[in-house]
């Protein structure tokens, strides 16, 4: 595999909606750093926290996120009602980024997964890609990306969206149990990939998706359905102490997972997939 090329914060700022880049050679967790920054008053949002290497990444719940050299790990601080977030012209600003959509958290969370799925599809067009609710991306039936959305309690309302993608961090030498569940883009594609290019693609897709969801020109359900991994399968969703089991009918436009169980159609807004077959 080729060496990982250095990140190019200037390019990321020029070619995407990101207005400020906080770049580090190494960080324990880009999301921890973003949560710390989120309370500052002089932030230019969207702000991208990017690390060449992440040493102690966090996953959802109590999980950790392992990422070796060559992974892509970053967190975006996004305004919750970001009508004034874009640095584009006034006309573009009206149609760009968000304008107070209804289930904003679900748009950000599921929208991030769709953005990654599209960016990977453009990079590795021959590989099978699927979305697993609520926001995992699967490549050749193994997890390639995880998303963690957090809402820090700070004066200015923001989302911190942490995204980890296995890019050039080959899992060939990883323990069997890791290789059984996870995959890296370089192992699937047989070559190393340009992380700058992939990140530009993800950020552009994310902006397009969020603005389309905000102005109603895009449907979360339609975008998700094209690549939904669980649709038509028997699933069990665990949420709090409750387990809902039934046939998955995809998601609705608010990002809820639809489960047809004995008692009718159940909409799950949060939870983890305990089982699917
Ligand atoms: C999951 O699937 O459990 C979510 C994983 C999210 C990992 C990313 S990597 C960048 C950001 N920083 C973190 O510490 N976590 C997120």
mmCIF file of C-alpha atoms and ligand atoms in Angstrom:
data_model
loop_
_atom_site.group_PDB
_atom_site.id
_atom_site.type_symbol
_atom_site.label_atom_id
_atom_site.label_comp_id
_atom_site.label_asym_id
_atom_site.label_seq_id
_atom_site.Cartn_x
_atom_site.Cartn_y
_atom_site.Cartn_z
ATOM 1 C CA UNK A 1 0.000 0.000 0.000
ATOM 2 C CA UNK A 2 1.172 3.534 -0.739
ATOM 3 C CA UNK A 3 1.937 5.948 2.094
ATOM 4 C CA UNK A 4 -0.992 7.986 3.325
ATOM 5 C CA UNK A 5 -0.898 11.415 1.717
ATOM 6 C CA UNK A 6 -1.044 14.368 4.140
ATOM 7 C CA UNK A 7 -4.404 16.014 4.687
ATOM 8 C CA UNK A 8 -4.961 19.347 2.960
ATOM 9 C CA UNK A 9 -7.031 21.581 5.294
ATOM 10 C CA UNK A 10 -6.944 24.467 2.801
ATOM 11 C CA UNK A 11 -8.465 22.343 0.040
ATOM 12 C CA UNK A 12 -11.123 21.031 2.412
ATOM 13 C CA UNK A 13 -12.114 24.586 3.294
ATOM 14 C CA UNK A 14 -12.074 25.772 -0.333
ATOM 15 C CA UNK A 15 -13.995 22.890 -1.860
ATOM 16 C CA UNK A 16 -16.640 22.196 0.788
ATOM 17 C CA UNK A 17 -19.077 24.021 3.059
ATOM 18 C CA UNK A 18 -16.601 23.787 5.976
ATOM 19 C CA UNK A 19 -15.583 27.243 7.241
ATOM 20 C CA UNK A 20 -12.939 26.307 9.806
ATOM 21 C CA UNK A 21 -10.611 23.305 10.031
ATOM 22 C CA UNK A 22 -9.023 22.209 13.300
ATOM 23 C CA UNK A 23 -6.351 19.768 12.134
ATOM 24 C CA UNK A 24 -4.126 17.543 14.307
ATOM 25 C CA UNK A 25 -1.501 14.910 13.541
ATOM 26 C CA UNK A 26 -2.937 12.864 16.400
ATOM 27 C CA UNK A 27 -5.872 13.159 18.803
ATOM 28 C CA UNK A 28 -7.442 10.787 21.286
ATOM 29 C CA UNK A 29 -10.891 11.511 19.847
ATOM 30 C CA UNK A 30 -11.981 14.111 17.283
ATOM 31 C CA UNK A 31 -15.431 14.137 18.910
ATOM 32 C CA UNK A 32 -13.996 14.862 22.373
ATOM 33 C CA UNK A 33 -12.029 17.735 20.857
ATOM 34 C CA UNK A 34 -15.149 19.004 19.017
ATOM 35 C CA UNK A 35 -17.259 18.805 22.195
ATOM 36 C CA UNK A 36 -14.625 20.909 23.972
ATOM 37 C CA UNK A 37 -14.520 23.466 21.158
ATOM 38 C CA UNK A 38 -18.312 23.635 20.817
ATOM 39 C CA UNK A 39 -18.692 26.055 23.740
ATOM 40 C CA UNK A 40 -16.363 28.697 22.242
ATOM 41 C CA UNK A 41 -18.005 31.883 20.976
ATOM 42 C CA UNK A 42 -15.871 32.669 17.944
ATOM 43 C CA UNK A 43 -16.364 29.453 15.958
ATOM 44 C CA UNK A 44 -16.893 29.524 12.202
ATOM 45 C CA UNK A 45 -19.449 26.793 11.536
ATOM 46 C CA UNK A 46 -19.468 24.228 10.065
ATOM 47 C CA UNK A 47 -16.171 23.450 11.790
ATOM 48 C CA UNK A 48 -14.229 20.307 10.926
ATOM 49 C CA UNK A 49 -12.046 18.605 13.537
ATOM 50 C CA UNK A 50 -9.708 16.266 11.680
ATOM 51 C CA UNK A 51 -6.961 13.974 12.938
ATOM 52 C CA UNK A 52 -4.422 12.088 10.847
ATOM 53 C CA UNK A 53 -4.461 9.456 13.592
ATOM 54 C CA UNK A 54 -7.088 8.925 16.260
ATOM 55 C CA UNK A 55 -5.810 7.087 19.312
ATOM 56 C CA UNK A 56 -8.867 6.458 21.524
ATOM 57 C CA UNK A 57 -12.021 6.852 19.429
ATOM 58 C CA UNK A 58 -15.453 6.460 20.987
ATOM 59 C CA UNK A 59 -18.345 4.558 19.431
ATOM 60 C CA UNK A 60 -22.030 4.584 20.303
ATOM 61 C CA UNK A 61 -22.957 3.541 23.831
ATOM 62 C CA UNK A 62 -19.939 2.225 25.687
ATOM 63 C CA UNK A 63 -18.225 1.018 22.509
ATOM 64 C CA UNK A 64 -14.775 2.054 21.398
ATOM 65 C CA UNK A 65 -13.858 2.864 17.808
ATOM 66 C CA UNK A 66 -10.612 1.299 16.695
ATOM 67 C CA UNK A 67 -8.808 3.062 13.858
ATOM 68 C CA UNK A 68 -5.305 2.230 12.745
ATOM 69 C CA UNK A 69 -3.008 4.371 10.584
ATOM 70 C CA UNK A 70 -4.745 5.371 7.356
ATOM 71 C CA UNK A 71 -8.282 5.535 8.753
ATOM 72 C CA UNK A 72 -10.390 8.642 8.195
ATOM 73 C CA UNK A 73 -11.658 10.062 11.487
ATOM 74 C CA UNK A 74 -13.289 13.449 11.833
ATOM 75 C CA UNK A 75 -16.035 15.351 13.636
ATOM 76 C CA UNK A 76 -18.150 18.197 12.321
ATOM 77 C CA UNK A 77 -19.633 20.902 14.509
ATOM 78 C CA UNK A 78 -22.854 21.940 12.795
ATOM 79 C CA UNK A 79 -25.272 24.647 13.908
ATOM 80 C CA UNK A 80 -28.673 23.243 14.872
ATOM 81 C CA UNK A 81 -30.551 25.981 13.046
ATOM 82 C CA UNK A 82 -27.914 26.913 10.546
ATOM 83 C CA UNK A 83 -29.729 29.202 8.108
ATOM 84 C CA UNK A 84 -26.802 31.598 8.479
ATOM 85 C CA UNK A 85 -24.113 28.920 8.441
ATOM 86 C CA UNK A 86 -22.983 29.057 4.853
ATOM 87 C CA UNK A 87 -20.232 31.380 3.704
ATOM 88 C CA UNK A 88 -21.677 31.492 0.185
ATOM 89 C CA UNK A 89 -23.596 34.307 -1.469
ATOM 90 C CA UNK A 90 -26.887 35.514 0.015
ATOM 91 C CA UNK A 91 -28.926 33.658 -2.639
ATOM 92 C CA UNK A 92 -27.006 30.453 -2.145
ATOM 93 C CA UNK A 93 -27.302 30.864 1.602
ATOM 94 C CA UNK A 94 -31.079 30.710 1.354
ATOM 95 C CA UNK A 95 -30.957 27.325 -0.325
ATOM 96 C CA UNK A 96 -27.783 25.970 1.219
ATOM 97 C CA UNK A 97 -27.390 23.922 4.380
ATOM 98 C CA UNK A 98 -30.357 23.760 6.746
ATOM 99 C CA UNK A 99 -33.420 25.821 7.614
ATOM 100 C CA UNK A 100 -34.838 24.326 10.820
ATOM 101 C CA UNK A 101 -36.179 20.968 9.644
ATOM 102 C CA UNK A 102 -38.431 18.846 11.864
ATOM 103 C CA UNK A 103 -36.475 15.777 13.011
ATOM 104 C CA UNK A 104 -33.163 17.555 12.666
ATOM 105 C CA UNK A 105 -31.183 14.996 14.693
ATOM 106 C CA UNK A 106 -32.365 12.122 12.484
ATOM 107 C CA UNK A 107 -31.584 14.105 9.339
ATOM 108 C CA UNK A 108 -28.022 14.683 10.543
ATOM 109 C CA UNK A 109 -27.500 11.160 11.819
ATOM 110 C CA UNK A 110 -28.979 9.157 8.927
ATOM 111 C CA UNK A 111 -27.951 11.819 6.405
ATOM 112 C CA UNK A 112 -24.312 11.395 7.440
ATOM 113 C CA UNK A 113 -24.471 7.650 6.749
ATOM 114 C CA UNK A 114 -26.066 8.240 3.327
ATOM 115 C CA UNK A 115 -23.359 10.808 2.499
ATOM 116 C CA UNK A 116 -20.620 8.314 3.356
ATOM 117 C CA UNK A 117 -22.336 5.531 1.438
ATOM 118 C CA UNK A 118 -22.509 7.738 -1.681
ATOM 119 C CA UNK A 119 -18.911 8.896 -1.349
ATOM 120 C CA UNK A 120 -17.683 5.309 -1.025
ATOM 121 C CA UNK A 121 -19.866 4.226 -3.960
ATOM 122 C CA UNK A 122 -18.248 6.932 -6.115
ATOM 123 C CA UNK A 123 -14.786 5.764 -5.016
ATOM 124 C CA UNK A 124 -15.340 1.993 -5.276
ATOM 125 C CA UNK A 125 -18.163 1.657 -7.827
ATOM 126 C CA UNK A 126 -18.055 -2.134 -8.035
ATOM 127 C CA UNK A 127 -18.399 -2.845 -4.321
ATOM 128 C CA UNK A 128 -21.636 -3.778 -2.568
ATOM 129 C CA UNK A 129 -22.724 -1.066 -0.101
ATOM 130 C CA UNK A 130 -25.606 -1.069 2.378
ATOM 131 C CA UNK A 131 -26.975 1.167 5.127
ATOM 132 C CA UNK A 132 -27.776 -0.383 8.474
ATOM 133 C CA UNK A 133 -30.147 1.650 10.654
ATOM 134 C CA UNK A 134 -29.551 3.940 12.369
ATOM 135 C CA UNK A 135 -26.309 5.074 10.759
ATOM 136 C CA UNK A 136 -23.811 2.325 9.917
ATOM 137 C CA UNK A 137 -22.390 1.777 6.443
ATOM 138 C CA UNK A 138 -21.631 -1.771 5.328
ATOM 139 C CA UNK A 139 -19.229 -2.678 2.543
ATOM 140 C CA UNK A 140 -19.361 -6.262 1.272
ATOM 141 C CA UNK A 141 -21.520 -7.119 4.326
ATOM 142 C CA UNK A 142 -19.036 -5.798 6.890
ATOM 143 C CA UNK A 143 -19.000 -2.504 8.748
ATOM 144 C CA UNK A 144 -16.822 0.137 7.099
ATOM 145 C CA UNK A 145 -18.134 3.294 8.788
ATOM 146 C CA UNK A 146 -19.744 4.365 12.046
ATOM 147 C CA UNK A 147 -21.412 7.669 12.931
ATOM 148 C CA UNK A 148 -21.835 9.189 16.387
ATOM 149 C CA UNK A 149 -24.057 12.270 16.757
ATOM 150 C CA UNK A 150 -23.961 14.219 20.014
ATOM 151 C CA UNK A 151 -25.679 17.405 21.242
ATOM 152 C CA UNK A 152 -23.471 19.189 23.769
ATOM 153 C CA UNK A 153 -25.194 21.409 26.334
ATOM 154 C CA UNK A 154 -23.666 24.705 25.223
ATOM 155 C CA UNK A 155 -25.183 28.163 24.706
ATOM 156 C CA UNK A 156 -25.137 27.948 20.908
ATOM 157 C CA UNK A 157 -27.088 24.837 19.841
ATOM 158 C CA UNK A 158 -24.919 22.521 17.743
ATOM 159 C CA UNK A 159 -24.597 18.913 16.699
ATOM 160 C CA UNK A 160 -21.229 17.188 16.881
ATOM 161 C CA UNK A 161 -21.207 14.521 14.175
ATOM 162 C CA UNK A 162 -18.278 12.117 14.507
ATOM 163 C CA UNK A 163 -17.546 9.886 11.523
ATOM 164 C CA UNK A 164 -15.040 7.055 11.308
ATOM 165 C CA UNK A 165 -14.309 5.328 7.988
ATOM 166 C CA UNK A 166 -11.909 2.437 7.492
ATOM 167 C CA UNK A 167 -9.988 3.644 4.439
ATOM 168 C CA UNK A 168 -6.284 2.726 4.242
ATOM 169 C CA UNK A 169 -6.127 0.965 7.608
ATOM 170 C CA UNK A 170 -5.949 -2.588 6.316
ATOM 171 C CA UNK A 171 -7.617 -5.103 8.602
ATOM 172 C CA UNK A 172 -5.686 -8.041 7.147
ATOM 173 C CA UNK A 173 -3.629 -8.387 10.324
ATOM 174 C CA UNK A 174 -6.519 -7.718 12.706
ATOM 175 C CA UNK A 175 -7.865 -10.422 15.045
ATOM 176 C CA UNK A 176 -10.342 -12.865 13.453
ATOM 177 C CA UNK A 177 -13.307 -11.469 15.379
ATOM 178 C CA UNK A 178 -12.574 -7.960 14.032
ATOM 179 C CA UNK A 179 -12.173 -9.194 10.437
ATOM 180 C CA UNK A 180 -15.446 -11.104 10.738
ATOM 181 C CA UNK A 181 -17.361 -7.879 11.427
ATOM 182 C CA UNK A 182 -15.375 -5.007 9.871
ATOM 183 C CA UNK A 183 -13.728 -4.148 6.581
ATOM 184 C CA UNK A 184 -11.503 -1.447 5.183
ATOM 185 C CA UNK A 185 -11.919 0.256 1.800
ATOM 186 C CA UNK A 186 -8.338 -0.571 0.778
ATOM 187 C CA UNK A 187 -8.896 -4.278 1.442
ATOM 188 C CA UNK A 188 -12.144 -4.259 -0.556
ATOM 189 C CA UNK A 189 -10.718 -2.215 -3.436
ATOM 190 C CA UNK A 190 -7.225 -3.751 -3.496
ATOM 191 C CA UNK A 191 -5.506 -0.340 -3.503
ATOM 192 C CA UNK A 192 -4.921 2.599 -1.216
ATOM 193 C CA UNK A 193 -7.290 5.547 -1.518
ATOM 194 C CA UNK A 194 -6.943 9.332 -1.378
ATOM 195 C CA UNK A 195 -8.409 10.393 1.989
ATOM 196 C CA UNK A 196 -8.608 14.077 0.978
ATOM 197 C CA UNK A 197 -10.690 13.201 -2.064
ATOM 198 C CA UNK A 198 -12.971 10.906 -0.081
ATOM 199 C CA UNK A 199 -13.460 13.528 2.645
ATOM 200 C CA UNK A 200 -14.329 16.228 0.087
ATOM 201 C CA UNK A 201 -16.912 13.851 -1.404
ATOM 202 C CA UNK A 202 -18.435 13.032 1.989
ATOM 203 C CA UNK A 203 -18.684 16.700 2.996
ATOM 204 C CA UNK A 204 -20.233 17.740 -0.327
ATOM 205 C CA UNK A 205 -22.767 14.918 -0.231
ATOM 206 C CA UNK A 206 -23.599 15.721 3.387
ATOM 207 C CA UNK A 207 -24.267 19.361 2.574
ATOM 208 C CA UNK A 208 -26.452 18.433 -0.419
ATOM 209 C CA UNK A 209 -28.416 15.918 1.632
ATOM 210 C CA UNK A 210 -28.966 18.256 4.590
ATOM 211 C CA UNK A 211 -30.077 21.147 2.419
ATOM 212 C CA UNK A 212 -32.393 18.887 0.383
ATOM 213 C CA UNK A 213 -33.961 17.474 3.539
ATOM 214 C CA UNK A 214 -34.355 20.967 4.984
ATOM 215 C CA UNK A 215 -36.164 22.399 1.975
ATOM 216 C CA UNK A 216 -38.178 19.225 1.363
ATOM 217 C CA UNK A 217 -36.698 18.476 -2.076
ATOM 218 C CA UNK A 218 -35.228 15.183 -0.799
ATOM 219 C CA UNK A 219 -36.908 12.349 1.086
ATOM 220 C CA UNK A 220 -34.956 10.540 3.793
ATOM 221 C CA UNK A 221 -37.053 7.418 3.245
ATOM 222 C CA UNK A 222 -36.389 7.313 -0.503
ATOM 223 C CA UNK A 223 -32.655 7.900 -0.157
ATOM 224 C CA UNK A 224 -32.376 5.267 2.583
ATOM 225 C CA UNK A 225 -34.529 2.650 0.849
ATOM 226 C CA UNK A 226 -32.134 2.390 -2.097
ATOM 227 C CA UNK A 227 -29.472 0.844 0.143
ATOM 228 C CA UNK A 228 -31.377 -0.339 3.241
ATOM 229 C CA UNK A 229 -29.811 -3.542 4.605
ATOM 230 C CA UNK A 230 -32.690 -4.529 6.895
ATOM 231 C CA UNK A 231 -35.714 -4.043 4.657
ATOM 232 C CA UNK A 232 -37.685 -7.266 4.237
ATOM 233 C CA UNK A 233 -35.753 -9.032 6.994
ATOM 234 C CA UNK A 234 -36.845 -10.213 10.448
ATOM 235 C CA UNK A 235 -35.188 -7.937 13.002
ATOM 236 C CA UNK A 236 -35.134 -7.340 16.750
ATOM 237 C CA UNK A 237 -34.574 -3.785 17.914
ATOM 238 C CA UNK A 238 -33.504 -3.152 21.476
ATOM 239 C CA UNK A 239 -34.411 0.238 22.904
ATOM 240 C CA UNK A 240 -34.076 0.818 26.633
ATOM 241 C CA UNK A 241 -35.350 -2.348 28.261
ATOM 242 C CA UNK A 242 -37.709 -3.135 25.399
ATOM 243 C CA UNK A 243 -37.221 -5.451 22.410
ATOM 244 C CA UNK A 244 -39.390 -5.140 19.306
ATOM 245 C CA UNK A 245 -39.316 -8.049 16.845
ATOM 246 C CA UNK A 246 -40.885 -8.241 13.403
ATOM 247 C CA UNK A 247 -40.500 -7.681 9.685
ATOM 248 C CA UNK A 248 -38.566 -4.525 8.806
ATOM 249 C CA UNK A 249 -40.404 -2.261 6.367
ATOM 250 C CA UNK A 250 -37.575 0.253 6.032
ATOM 251 C CA UNK A 251 -37.752 3.729 7.542
ATOM 252 C CA UNK A 252 -40.203 6.627 7.416
ATOM 253 C CA UNK A 253 -39.392 10.200 6.413
ATOM 254 C CA UNK A 254 -38.525 11.109 10.000
ATOM 255 C CA UNK A 255 -35.860 8.378 10.170
ATOM 256 C CA UNK A 256 -37.838 5.935 12.359
ATOM 257 C CA UNK A 257 -37.303 2.219 11.676
ATOM 258 C CA UNK A 258 -40.590 0.533 10.739
ATOM 259 C CA UNK A 259 -41.223 -2.909 12.246
ATOM 260 C CA UNK A 260 -44.348 -4.914 11.394
ATOM 261 C CA UNK A 261 -44.988 -7.017 14.494
ATOM 262 C CA UNK A 262 -47.994 -9.009 15.755
ATOM 263 C CA UNK A 263 -49.401 -5.849 17.317
ATOM 264 C CA UNK A 264 -49.181 -3.709 14.141
ATOM 265 C CA UNK A 265 -46.629 -1.271 12.761
ATOM 266 C CA UNK A 266 -44.095 -0.039 15.333
ATOM 267 C CA UNK A 267 -41.938 3.067 14.707
ATOM 268 C CA UNK A 268 -38.561 2.897 16.470
ATOM 269 C CA UNK A 269 -36.858 6.271 16.862
ATOM 270 C CA UNK A 270 -33.831 4.949 18.778
ATOM 271 C CA UNK A 271 -32.288 1.571 19.524
ATOM 272 C CA UNK A 272 -29.784 -0.980 18.353
ATOM 273 C CA UNK A 273 -30.361 -3.949 16.083
ATOM 274 C CA UNK A 274 -30.046 -6.912 18.424
ATOM 275 C CA UNK A 275 -30.644 -9.492 15.681
ATOM 276 C CA UNK A 276 -31.441 -9.634 11.972
ATOM 277 C CA UNK A 277 -31.954 -12.647 9.701
HETATM 278 C C1 LIG B 1 -20.205 3.606 16.092
HETATM 279 O O1 LIG B 1 -20.406 2.938 15.083
HETATM 280 O O2 LIG B 1 -20.308 3.112 17.235
HETATM 281 C C2 LIG B 1 -19.841 5.066 15.937
HETATM 282 C C3 LIG B 1 -18.374 5.228 15.706
HETATM 283 C C4 LIG B 1 -17.973 6.685 15.540
HETATM 284 C C5 LIG B 1 -16.473 6.845 15.439
HETATM 285 C C6 LIG B 1 -16.066 8.254 15.097
HETATM 286 S S1 LIG B 1 -14.375 8.365 14.599
HETATM 287 C C7 LIG B 1 -14.445 10.088 14.674
HETATM 288 C C8 LIG B 1 -15.263 10.445 15.893
HETATM 289 N N1 LIG B 1 -14.441 10.505 17.074
HETATM 290 C C9 LIG B 1 -14.750 9.565 17.959
HETATM 291 O O3 LIG B 1 -14.177 9.391 19.055
HETATM 292 N N2 LIG B 1 -15.759 8.825 17.493
HETATM 293 C C10 LIG B 1 -16.220 9.285 16.201
#
